[in-house]
Coordinates of C-alpha atoms and ligand atoms in Angstrom, one line a residue:
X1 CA 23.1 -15.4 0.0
X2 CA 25.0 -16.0 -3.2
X3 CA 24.2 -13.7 -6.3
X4 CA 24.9 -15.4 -10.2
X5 CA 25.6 -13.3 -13.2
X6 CA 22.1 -13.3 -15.4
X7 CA 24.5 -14.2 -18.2
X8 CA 25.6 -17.5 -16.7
X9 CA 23.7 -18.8 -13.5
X10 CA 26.6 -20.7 -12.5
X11 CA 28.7 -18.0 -11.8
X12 CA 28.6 -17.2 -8.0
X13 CA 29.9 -14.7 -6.0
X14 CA 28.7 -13.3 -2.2
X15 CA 27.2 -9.9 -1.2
X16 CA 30.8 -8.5 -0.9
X17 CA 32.1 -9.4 -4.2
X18 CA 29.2 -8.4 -5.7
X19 CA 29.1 -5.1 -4.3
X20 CA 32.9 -4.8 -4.7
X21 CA 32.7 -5.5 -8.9
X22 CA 29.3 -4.4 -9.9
X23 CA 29.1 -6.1 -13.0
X24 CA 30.3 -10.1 -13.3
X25 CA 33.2 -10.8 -15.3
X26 CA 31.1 -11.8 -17.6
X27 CA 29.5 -8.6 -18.1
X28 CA 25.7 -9.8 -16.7
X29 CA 24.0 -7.9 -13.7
X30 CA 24.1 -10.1 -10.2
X31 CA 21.0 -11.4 -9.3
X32 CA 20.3 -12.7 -6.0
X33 CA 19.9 -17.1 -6.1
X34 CA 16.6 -17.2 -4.6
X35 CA 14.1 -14.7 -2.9
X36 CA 13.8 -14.6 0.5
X37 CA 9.8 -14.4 1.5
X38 CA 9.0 -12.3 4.4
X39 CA 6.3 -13.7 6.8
X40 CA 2.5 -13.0 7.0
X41 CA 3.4 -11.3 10.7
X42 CA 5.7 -9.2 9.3
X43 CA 3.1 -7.5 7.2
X44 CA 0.3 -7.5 9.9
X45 CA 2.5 -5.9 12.3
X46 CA 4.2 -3.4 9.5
X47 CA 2.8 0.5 10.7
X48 CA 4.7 -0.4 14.2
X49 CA 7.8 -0.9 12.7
X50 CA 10.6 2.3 11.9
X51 CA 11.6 2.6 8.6
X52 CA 15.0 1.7 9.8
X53 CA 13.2 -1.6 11.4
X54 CA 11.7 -2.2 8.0
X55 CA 14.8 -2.0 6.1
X56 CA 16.7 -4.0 8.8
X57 CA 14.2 -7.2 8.3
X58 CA 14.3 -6.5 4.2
X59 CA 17.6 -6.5 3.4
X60 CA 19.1 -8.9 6.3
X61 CA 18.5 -11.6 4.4
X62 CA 20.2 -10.4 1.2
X63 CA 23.2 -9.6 3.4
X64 CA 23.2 -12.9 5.7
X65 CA 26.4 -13.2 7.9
X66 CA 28.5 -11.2 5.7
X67 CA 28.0 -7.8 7.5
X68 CA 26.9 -8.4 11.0
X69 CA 23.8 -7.3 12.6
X70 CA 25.3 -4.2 14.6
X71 CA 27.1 -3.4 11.6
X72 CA 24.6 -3.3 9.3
X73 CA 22.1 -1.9 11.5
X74 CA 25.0 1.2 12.1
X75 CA 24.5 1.1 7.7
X76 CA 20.9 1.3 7.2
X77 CA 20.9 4.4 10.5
X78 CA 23.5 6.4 8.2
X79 CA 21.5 5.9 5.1
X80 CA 17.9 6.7 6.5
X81 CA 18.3 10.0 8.0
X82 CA 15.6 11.4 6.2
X83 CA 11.8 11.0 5.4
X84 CA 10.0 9.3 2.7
X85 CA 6.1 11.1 2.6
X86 CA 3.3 10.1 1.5
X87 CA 1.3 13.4 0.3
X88 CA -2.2 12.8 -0.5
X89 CA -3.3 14.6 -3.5
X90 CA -7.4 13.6 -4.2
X91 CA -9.0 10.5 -2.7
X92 CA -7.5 7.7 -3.8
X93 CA -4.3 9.3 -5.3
X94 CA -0.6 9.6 -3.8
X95 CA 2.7 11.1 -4.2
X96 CA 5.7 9.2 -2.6
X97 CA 8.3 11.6 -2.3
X98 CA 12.0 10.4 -2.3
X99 CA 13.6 13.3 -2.9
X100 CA 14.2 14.9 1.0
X101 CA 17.7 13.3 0.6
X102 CA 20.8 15.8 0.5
X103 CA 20.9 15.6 -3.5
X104 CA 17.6 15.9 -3.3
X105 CA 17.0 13.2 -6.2
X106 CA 16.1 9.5 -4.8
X107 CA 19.2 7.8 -5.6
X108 CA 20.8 8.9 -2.0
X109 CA 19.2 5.8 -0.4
X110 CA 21.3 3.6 -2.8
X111 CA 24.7 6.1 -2.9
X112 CA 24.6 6.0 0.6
X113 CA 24.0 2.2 1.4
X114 CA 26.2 1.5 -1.1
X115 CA 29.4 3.3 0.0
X116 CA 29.0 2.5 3.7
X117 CA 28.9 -1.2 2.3
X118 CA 31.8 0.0 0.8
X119 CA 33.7 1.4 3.4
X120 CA 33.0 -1.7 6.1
X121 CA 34.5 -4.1 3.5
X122 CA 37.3 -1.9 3.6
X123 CA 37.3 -1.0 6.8
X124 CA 40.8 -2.7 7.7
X125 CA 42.3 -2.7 4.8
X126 CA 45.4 0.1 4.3
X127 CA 44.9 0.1 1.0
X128 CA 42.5 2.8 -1.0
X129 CA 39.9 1.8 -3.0
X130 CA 39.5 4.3 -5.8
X131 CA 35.8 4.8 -7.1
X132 CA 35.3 6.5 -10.3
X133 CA 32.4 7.4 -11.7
X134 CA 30.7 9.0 -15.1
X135 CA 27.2 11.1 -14.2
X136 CA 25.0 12.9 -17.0
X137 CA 23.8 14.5 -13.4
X138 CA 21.8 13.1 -10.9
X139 CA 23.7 10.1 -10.1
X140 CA 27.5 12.4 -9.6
X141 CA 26.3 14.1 -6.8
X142 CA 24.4 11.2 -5.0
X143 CA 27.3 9.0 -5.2
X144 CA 29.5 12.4 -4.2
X145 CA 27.8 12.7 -1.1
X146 CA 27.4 9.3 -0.1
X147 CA 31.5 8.8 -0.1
X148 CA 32.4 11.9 1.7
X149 CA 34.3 11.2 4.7
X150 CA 34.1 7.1 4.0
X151 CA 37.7 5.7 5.3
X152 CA 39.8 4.2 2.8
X153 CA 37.7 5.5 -0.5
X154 CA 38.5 8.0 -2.8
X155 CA 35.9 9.0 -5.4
X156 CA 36.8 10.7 -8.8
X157 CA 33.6 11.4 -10.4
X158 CA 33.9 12.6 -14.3
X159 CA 31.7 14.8 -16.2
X160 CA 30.3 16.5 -19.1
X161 CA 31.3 20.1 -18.8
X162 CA 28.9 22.7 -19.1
X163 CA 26.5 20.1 -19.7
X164 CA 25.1 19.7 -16.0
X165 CA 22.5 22.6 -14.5
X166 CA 24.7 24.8 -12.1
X167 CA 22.9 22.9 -9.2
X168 CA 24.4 19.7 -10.3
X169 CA 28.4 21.0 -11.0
X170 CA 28.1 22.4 -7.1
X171 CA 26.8 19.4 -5.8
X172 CA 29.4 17.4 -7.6
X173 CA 32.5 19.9 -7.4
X174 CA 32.4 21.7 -3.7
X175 CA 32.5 18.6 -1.2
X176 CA 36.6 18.4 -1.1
X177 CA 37.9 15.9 1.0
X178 CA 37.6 12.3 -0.7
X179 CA 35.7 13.6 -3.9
X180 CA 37.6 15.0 -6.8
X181 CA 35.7 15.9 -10.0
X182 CA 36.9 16.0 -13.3
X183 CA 35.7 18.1 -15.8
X184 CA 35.3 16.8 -19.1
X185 CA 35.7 19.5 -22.3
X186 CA 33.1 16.6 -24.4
X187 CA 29.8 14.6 -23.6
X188 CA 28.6 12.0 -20.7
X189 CA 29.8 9.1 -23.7
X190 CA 33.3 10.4 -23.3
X191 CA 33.2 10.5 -19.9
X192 CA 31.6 7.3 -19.8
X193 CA 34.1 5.7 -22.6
X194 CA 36.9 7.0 -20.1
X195 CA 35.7 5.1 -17.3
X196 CA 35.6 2.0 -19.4
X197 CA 38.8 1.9 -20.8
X198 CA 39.8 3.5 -17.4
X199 CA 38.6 -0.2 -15.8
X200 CA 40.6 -2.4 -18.3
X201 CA 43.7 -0.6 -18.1
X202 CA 46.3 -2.9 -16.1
X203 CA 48.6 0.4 -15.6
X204 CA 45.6 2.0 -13.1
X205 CA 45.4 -1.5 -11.2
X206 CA 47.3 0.1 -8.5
X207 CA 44.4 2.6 -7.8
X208 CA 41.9 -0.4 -7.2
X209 CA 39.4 1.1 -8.8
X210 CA 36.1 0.3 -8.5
X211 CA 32.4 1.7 -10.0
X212 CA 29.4 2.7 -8.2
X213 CA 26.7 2.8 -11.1
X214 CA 23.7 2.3 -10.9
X215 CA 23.9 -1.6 -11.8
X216 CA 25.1 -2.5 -8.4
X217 CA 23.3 -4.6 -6.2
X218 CA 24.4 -2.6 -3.0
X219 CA 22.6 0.3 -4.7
X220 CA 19.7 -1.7 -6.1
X221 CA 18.2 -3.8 -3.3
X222 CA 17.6 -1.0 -0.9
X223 CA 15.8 1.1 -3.1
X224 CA 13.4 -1.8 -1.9
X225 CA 12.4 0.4 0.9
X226 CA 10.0 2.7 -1.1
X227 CA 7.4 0.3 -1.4
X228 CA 7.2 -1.2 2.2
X229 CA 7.4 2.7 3.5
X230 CA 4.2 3.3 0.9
X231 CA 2.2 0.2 2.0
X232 CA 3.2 0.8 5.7
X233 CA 1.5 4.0 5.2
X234 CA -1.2 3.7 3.1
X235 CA -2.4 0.5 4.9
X236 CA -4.5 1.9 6.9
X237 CA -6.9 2.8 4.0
X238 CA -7.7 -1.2 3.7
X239 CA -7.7 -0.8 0.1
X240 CA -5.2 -1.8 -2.9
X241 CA -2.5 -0.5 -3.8
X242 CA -1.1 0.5 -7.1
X243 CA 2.4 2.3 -7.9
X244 CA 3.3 4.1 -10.8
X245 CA 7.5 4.3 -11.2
X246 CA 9.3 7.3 -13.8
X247 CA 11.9 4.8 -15.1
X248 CA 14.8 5.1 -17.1
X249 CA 17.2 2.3 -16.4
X250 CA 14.3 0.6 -14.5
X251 CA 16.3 -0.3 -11.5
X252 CA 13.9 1.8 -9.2
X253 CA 11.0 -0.2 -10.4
X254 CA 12.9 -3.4 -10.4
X255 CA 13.9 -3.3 -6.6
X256 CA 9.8 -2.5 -6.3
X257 CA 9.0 -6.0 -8.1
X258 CA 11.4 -7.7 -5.8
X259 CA 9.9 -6.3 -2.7
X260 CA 5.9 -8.0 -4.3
X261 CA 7.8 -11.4 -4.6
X262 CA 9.2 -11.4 -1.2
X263 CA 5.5 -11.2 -0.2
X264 CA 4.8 -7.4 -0.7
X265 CA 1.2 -6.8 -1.4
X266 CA 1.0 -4.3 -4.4
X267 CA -1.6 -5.1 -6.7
X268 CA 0.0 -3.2 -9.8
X269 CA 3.4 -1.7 -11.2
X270 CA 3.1 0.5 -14.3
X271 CA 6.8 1.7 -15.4
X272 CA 6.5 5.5 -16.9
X273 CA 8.6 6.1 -19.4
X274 CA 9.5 9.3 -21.2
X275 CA 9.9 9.3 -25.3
X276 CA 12.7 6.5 -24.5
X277 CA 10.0 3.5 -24.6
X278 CA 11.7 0.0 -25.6
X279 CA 10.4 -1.6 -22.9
X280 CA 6.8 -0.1 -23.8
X281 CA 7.2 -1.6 -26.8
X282 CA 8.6 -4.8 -25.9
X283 CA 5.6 -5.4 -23.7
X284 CA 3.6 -4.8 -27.4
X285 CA 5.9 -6.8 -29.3
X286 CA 8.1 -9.5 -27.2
X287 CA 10.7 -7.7 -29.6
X288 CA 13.3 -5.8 -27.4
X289 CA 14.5 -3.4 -30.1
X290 CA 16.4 -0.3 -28.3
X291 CA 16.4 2.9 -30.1
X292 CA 18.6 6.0 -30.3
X293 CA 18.1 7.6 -27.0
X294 CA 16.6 11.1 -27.5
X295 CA 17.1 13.8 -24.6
X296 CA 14.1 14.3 -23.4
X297 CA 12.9 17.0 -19.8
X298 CA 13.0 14.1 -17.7
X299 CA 16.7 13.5 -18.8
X300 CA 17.4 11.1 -16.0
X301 CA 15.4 9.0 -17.5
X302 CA 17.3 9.3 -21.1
X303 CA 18.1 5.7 -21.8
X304 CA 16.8 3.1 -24.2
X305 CA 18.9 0.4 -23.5
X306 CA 18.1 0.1 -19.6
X307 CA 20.5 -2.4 -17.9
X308 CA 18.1 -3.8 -15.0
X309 CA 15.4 -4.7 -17.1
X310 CA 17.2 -8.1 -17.6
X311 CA 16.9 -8.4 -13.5
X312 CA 12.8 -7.7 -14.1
X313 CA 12.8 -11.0 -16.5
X314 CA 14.5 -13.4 -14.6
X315 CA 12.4 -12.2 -11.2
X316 CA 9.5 -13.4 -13.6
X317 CA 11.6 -16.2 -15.3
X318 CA 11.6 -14.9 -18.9
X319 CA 8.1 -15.6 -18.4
X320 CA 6.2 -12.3 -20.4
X321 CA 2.7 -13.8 -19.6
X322 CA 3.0 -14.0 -15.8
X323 CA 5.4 -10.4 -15.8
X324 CA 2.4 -8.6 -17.4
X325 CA -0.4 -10.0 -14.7
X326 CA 1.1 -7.5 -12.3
X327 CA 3.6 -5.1 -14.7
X328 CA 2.7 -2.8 -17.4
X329 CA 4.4 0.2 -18.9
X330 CA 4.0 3.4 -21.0
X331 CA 5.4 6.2 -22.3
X332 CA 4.7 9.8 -22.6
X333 CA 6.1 12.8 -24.1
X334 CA 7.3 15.7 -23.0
X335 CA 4.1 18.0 -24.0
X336 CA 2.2 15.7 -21.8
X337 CA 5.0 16.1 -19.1
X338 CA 4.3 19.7 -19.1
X339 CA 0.6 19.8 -19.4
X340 CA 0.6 17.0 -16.1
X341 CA 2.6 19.7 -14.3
X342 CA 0.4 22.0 -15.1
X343 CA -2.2 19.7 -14.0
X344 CA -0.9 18.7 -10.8
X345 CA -0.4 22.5 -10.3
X346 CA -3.8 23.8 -11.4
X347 CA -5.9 21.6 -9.7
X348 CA -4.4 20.0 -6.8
X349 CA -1.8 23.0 -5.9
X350 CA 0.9 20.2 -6.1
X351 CA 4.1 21.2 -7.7
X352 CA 6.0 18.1 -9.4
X353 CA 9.0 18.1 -11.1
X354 CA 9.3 15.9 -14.7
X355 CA 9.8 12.6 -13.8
X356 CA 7.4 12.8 -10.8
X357 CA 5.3 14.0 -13.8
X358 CA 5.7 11.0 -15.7
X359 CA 4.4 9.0 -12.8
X360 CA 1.4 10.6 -12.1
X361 CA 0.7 10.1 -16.1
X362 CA 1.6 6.4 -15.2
X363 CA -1.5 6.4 -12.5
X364 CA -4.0 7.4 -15.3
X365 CA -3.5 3.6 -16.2
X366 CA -4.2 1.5 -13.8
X367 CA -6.7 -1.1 -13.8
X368 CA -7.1 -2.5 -10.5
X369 CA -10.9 -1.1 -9.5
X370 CA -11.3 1.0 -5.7
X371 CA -7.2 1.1 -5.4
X372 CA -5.3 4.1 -4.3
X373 CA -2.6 4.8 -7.1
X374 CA 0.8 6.0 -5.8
X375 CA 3.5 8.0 -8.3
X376 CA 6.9 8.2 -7.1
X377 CA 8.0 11.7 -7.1
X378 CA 12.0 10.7 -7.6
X379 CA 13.1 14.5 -7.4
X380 CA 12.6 18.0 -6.1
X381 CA 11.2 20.1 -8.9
X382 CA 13.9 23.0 -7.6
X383 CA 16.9 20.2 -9.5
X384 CA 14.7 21.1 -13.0
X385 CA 13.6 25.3 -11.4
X386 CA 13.8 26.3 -15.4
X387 CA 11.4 23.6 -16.9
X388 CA 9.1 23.4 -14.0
X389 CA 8.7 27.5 -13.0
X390 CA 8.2 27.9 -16.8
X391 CA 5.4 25.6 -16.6
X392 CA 4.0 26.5 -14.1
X393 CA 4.8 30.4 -14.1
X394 CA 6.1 30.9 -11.0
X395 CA 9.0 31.2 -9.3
X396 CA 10.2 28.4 -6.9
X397 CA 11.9 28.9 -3.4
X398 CA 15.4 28.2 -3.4
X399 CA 16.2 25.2 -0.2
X400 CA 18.3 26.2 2.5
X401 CA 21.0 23.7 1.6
X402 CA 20.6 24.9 -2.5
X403 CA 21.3 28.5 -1.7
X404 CA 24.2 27.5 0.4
X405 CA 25.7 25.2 -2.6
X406 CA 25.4 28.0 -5.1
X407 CA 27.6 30.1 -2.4
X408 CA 30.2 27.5 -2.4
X409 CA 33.3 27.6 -4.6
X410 CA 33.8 25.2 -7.4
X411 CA 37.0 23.3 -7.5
X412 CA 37.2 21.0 -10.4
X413 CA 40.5 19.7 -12.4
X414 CA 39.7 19.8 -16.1
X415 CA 40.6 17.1 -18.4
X416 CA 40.4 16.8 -22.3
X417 CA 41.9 13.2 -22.9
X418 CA 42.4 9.8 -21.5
X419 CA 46.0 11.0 -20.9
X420 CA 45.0 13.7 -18.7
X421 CA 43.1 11.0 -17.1
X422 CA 45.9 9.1 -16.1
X423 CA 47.8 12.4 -15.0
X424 CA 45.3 13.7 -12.7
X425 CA 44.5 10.0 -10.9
X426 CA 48.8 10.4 -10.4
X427 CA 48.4 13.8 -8.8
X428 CA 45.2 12.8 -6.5
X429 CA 47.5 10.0 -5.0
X430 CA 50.5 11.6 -4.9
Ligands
LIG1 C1 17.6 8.0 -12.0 C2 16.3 8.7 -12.0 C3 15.1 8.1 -12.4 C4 15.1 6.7 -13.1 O1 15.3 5.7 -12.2 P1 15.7 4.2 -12.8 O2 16.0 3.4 -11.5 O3 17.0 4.4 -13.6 O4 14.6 3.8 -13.6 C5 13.9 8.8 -12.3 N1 13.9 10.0 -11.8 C6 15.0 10.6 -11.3 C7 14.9 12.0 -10.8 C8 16.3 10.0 -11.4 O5 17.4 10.6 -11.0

């Protein structure tokens, strides 16, 4: 399988170079050249199959003969440890929980694939490959955990001080090992800036550095599990299925749409946004006119510029018309985030944290008569314990694994310049 930049489609590059870039030289997302379709027997057959199975037979041909089949099969065991359920809230409503991961936020399945990708392209190679990373959050500690221990990586992860929750910094700042973090005295768009200029400065070469946002396709594709794990479990109701995605940079909901072309039967995707709705209003308008982003409680979902919803147009070849037979997307604020918390709380017992939220407002639109409506509940509602216990007016239990974070000590080298940058990448390889 070949992947081309969406800004030129004769650029072409394999799996590896793709996951070993992220973005194409010419600054467009890779996009694989042509969708494999999964067989009829693959779906009839689907609630005997593991999730690792599943993901095996999904991703394969995405993959081809670049990582062989005990390798990647070792891959897709290390990334799946944990459980994806589907917890049934009324009749013919869902909640798909991704967040049993060790960050507890759903982009584990895509930190983790992505750095044992990673780590077998490396695998006998001397040299380091140095991943560095900006988070606002979420995305730091996922990508933390998923490269502790991998051979031959470093990962130096910067960001925002005192503008992470406490459960975040700990997550990001007490693995040791392979994972430095630097704290930044300014915002994520410093930290992010650094990391830019950090990646065309010829003087860091020598570090081989390397990103792991969210743009990659190593972390996009198997985020493509979600949905087959949903249908596999919900098929047994014989009746359709429609899934409501809490989307920021919409690369969640993306990998979902590429899952219904290779033959997935979902009959609806409806994209909730928080206040940050240009792609709500481009489905209005055909005008795609970002906005300032405003911070909003769902902050993982703070962007208005989102980088994969390029990948959602070519899947549907620019074609609006045909996008919008199966896609559709809204946005809600964050007094009707709280009062569906409340909601979910009140009536059901179900306690959801603000972008799980945001889904289950997502449901309230779908169209598709006698269907089951799914939300993806993307984290645990203890990673937002102020918002959510405020709502809600009660006080959550603290996880095993949170209370034994909070215990750990921080250890965090703190930077205030580009300079300092460059210092403390010199003192992690000295
Ligand atoms: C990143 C994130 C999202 C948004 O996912 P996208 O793929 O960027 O649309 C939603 N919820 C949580 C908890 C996240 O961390």
């Amino acid at each position: 399988m070949k992947y081309f930049s969406t800004n030129n489609h004769n650029i072409k590059v394999r799996f590896k170079d793709a996951v070993i870039h992220g973005l194409a030289p010419d600054k467009g997302l890779y996009f694989p050249e042509e969708i494999p379709q999964l067989p009829q027997s693959f779906f009839n057959n689907i609630e005997n199959l593991s999730d690792t199975e599943i993901a095996y037979t999904v991703l394969q041909p995405f993959i081809g003969d670049e990582i062989p089949e005990y390798a990647l099969k070792e891959i897709i065991n290390e990334t799946l440890t944990f459980d994806f359920p589907v917890v049934k809230i009324t009749e013919d409503l869902y909640s798909l929980e991704l967040f049993h991961g060790p960050t507890l936020a759903f982009k584990d399945v895509g930190a983790r694939f992505m750095s044992r990708c990673l780590g077998y392209f490396n695998r006998n190679s001397n040299e380091n490959v140095t991943v560095l990373v900006a988070t606002s959050g979420d995305t730091g500690g996922a990508v933390a955990n998923g490269f502790l221990g991998v051979k031959g990586v470093k990962v130096v992860i910067l960001y925002p001080s005192k503008r992470v929750s406490d459960i975040q910094e700990k997550q990001l700042t007490t693995l040791g090992g392979n994972i430095f973090a630097l704290e930044v005295t300014d915002t994520f768009d410093t930290c992010q800036a650094m990391v830019k200029k950090a990646f065309l400065d010829s003087s860091l070469q020598k570090y081989n550095l390397t990103s792991a946002n969210s743009i990659n396709v190593a972390r996009w594709l198997p985020q493509m599990i979600y949905y087959f794990v949903a249908y596999k479990k919900l098929k047994k109701l014989q009746q359709k299925v429609v899934i409501s995605c809490p989307s920021g940079n919409f690369g969640n909901i993306c990998a979902g749409l590429l899952a219904y072309k290779m033959g997935l039967p979902i009959e609806q995707f409806i994209a909730a946004t928080n206040a940050n709705n240009t792609v709500p209003r481009f489905l209005e308008t055909e005008e795609y006119l970002p906005s300032q982003t405003v911070a909003t409680l769902s902050n993982a979902m703070d962007v208005s510029n989102p980088s994969n919803f390029v990948r959602i147009l070519e899947l549907f070849h620019q074609n609006v018309p045909e996008l919008k037979s199966v896609f559709s997307s809204y946005s809600y604020n964050d007094l009707q985030t709280k009062k569906a918390i409340q909601e979910l709380y009140s009536k059901y017992d179900y306690v959801a944290d603000p972008h799980g939220a945001v889904g289950y407002l997502g449901t309230q639109k779908a169209t598709i008569p006698n269907s089951v409506k799914v939300f993806l509940e993307t984290a645990h509602p203890i990673k937002f314990k102020d918002a959510v216990e405020q709502v809600i007016d009660k006080e959550l239990p603290l996880p095993d694994d949170i209370s034994a974070i909070i215990e750990k000590e921080k250890k965090s080298i703190v930077i205030e310049n580009y300079e300092e940058l460059k210092e403390s990448l010199a003192l992690i390889y000295r």
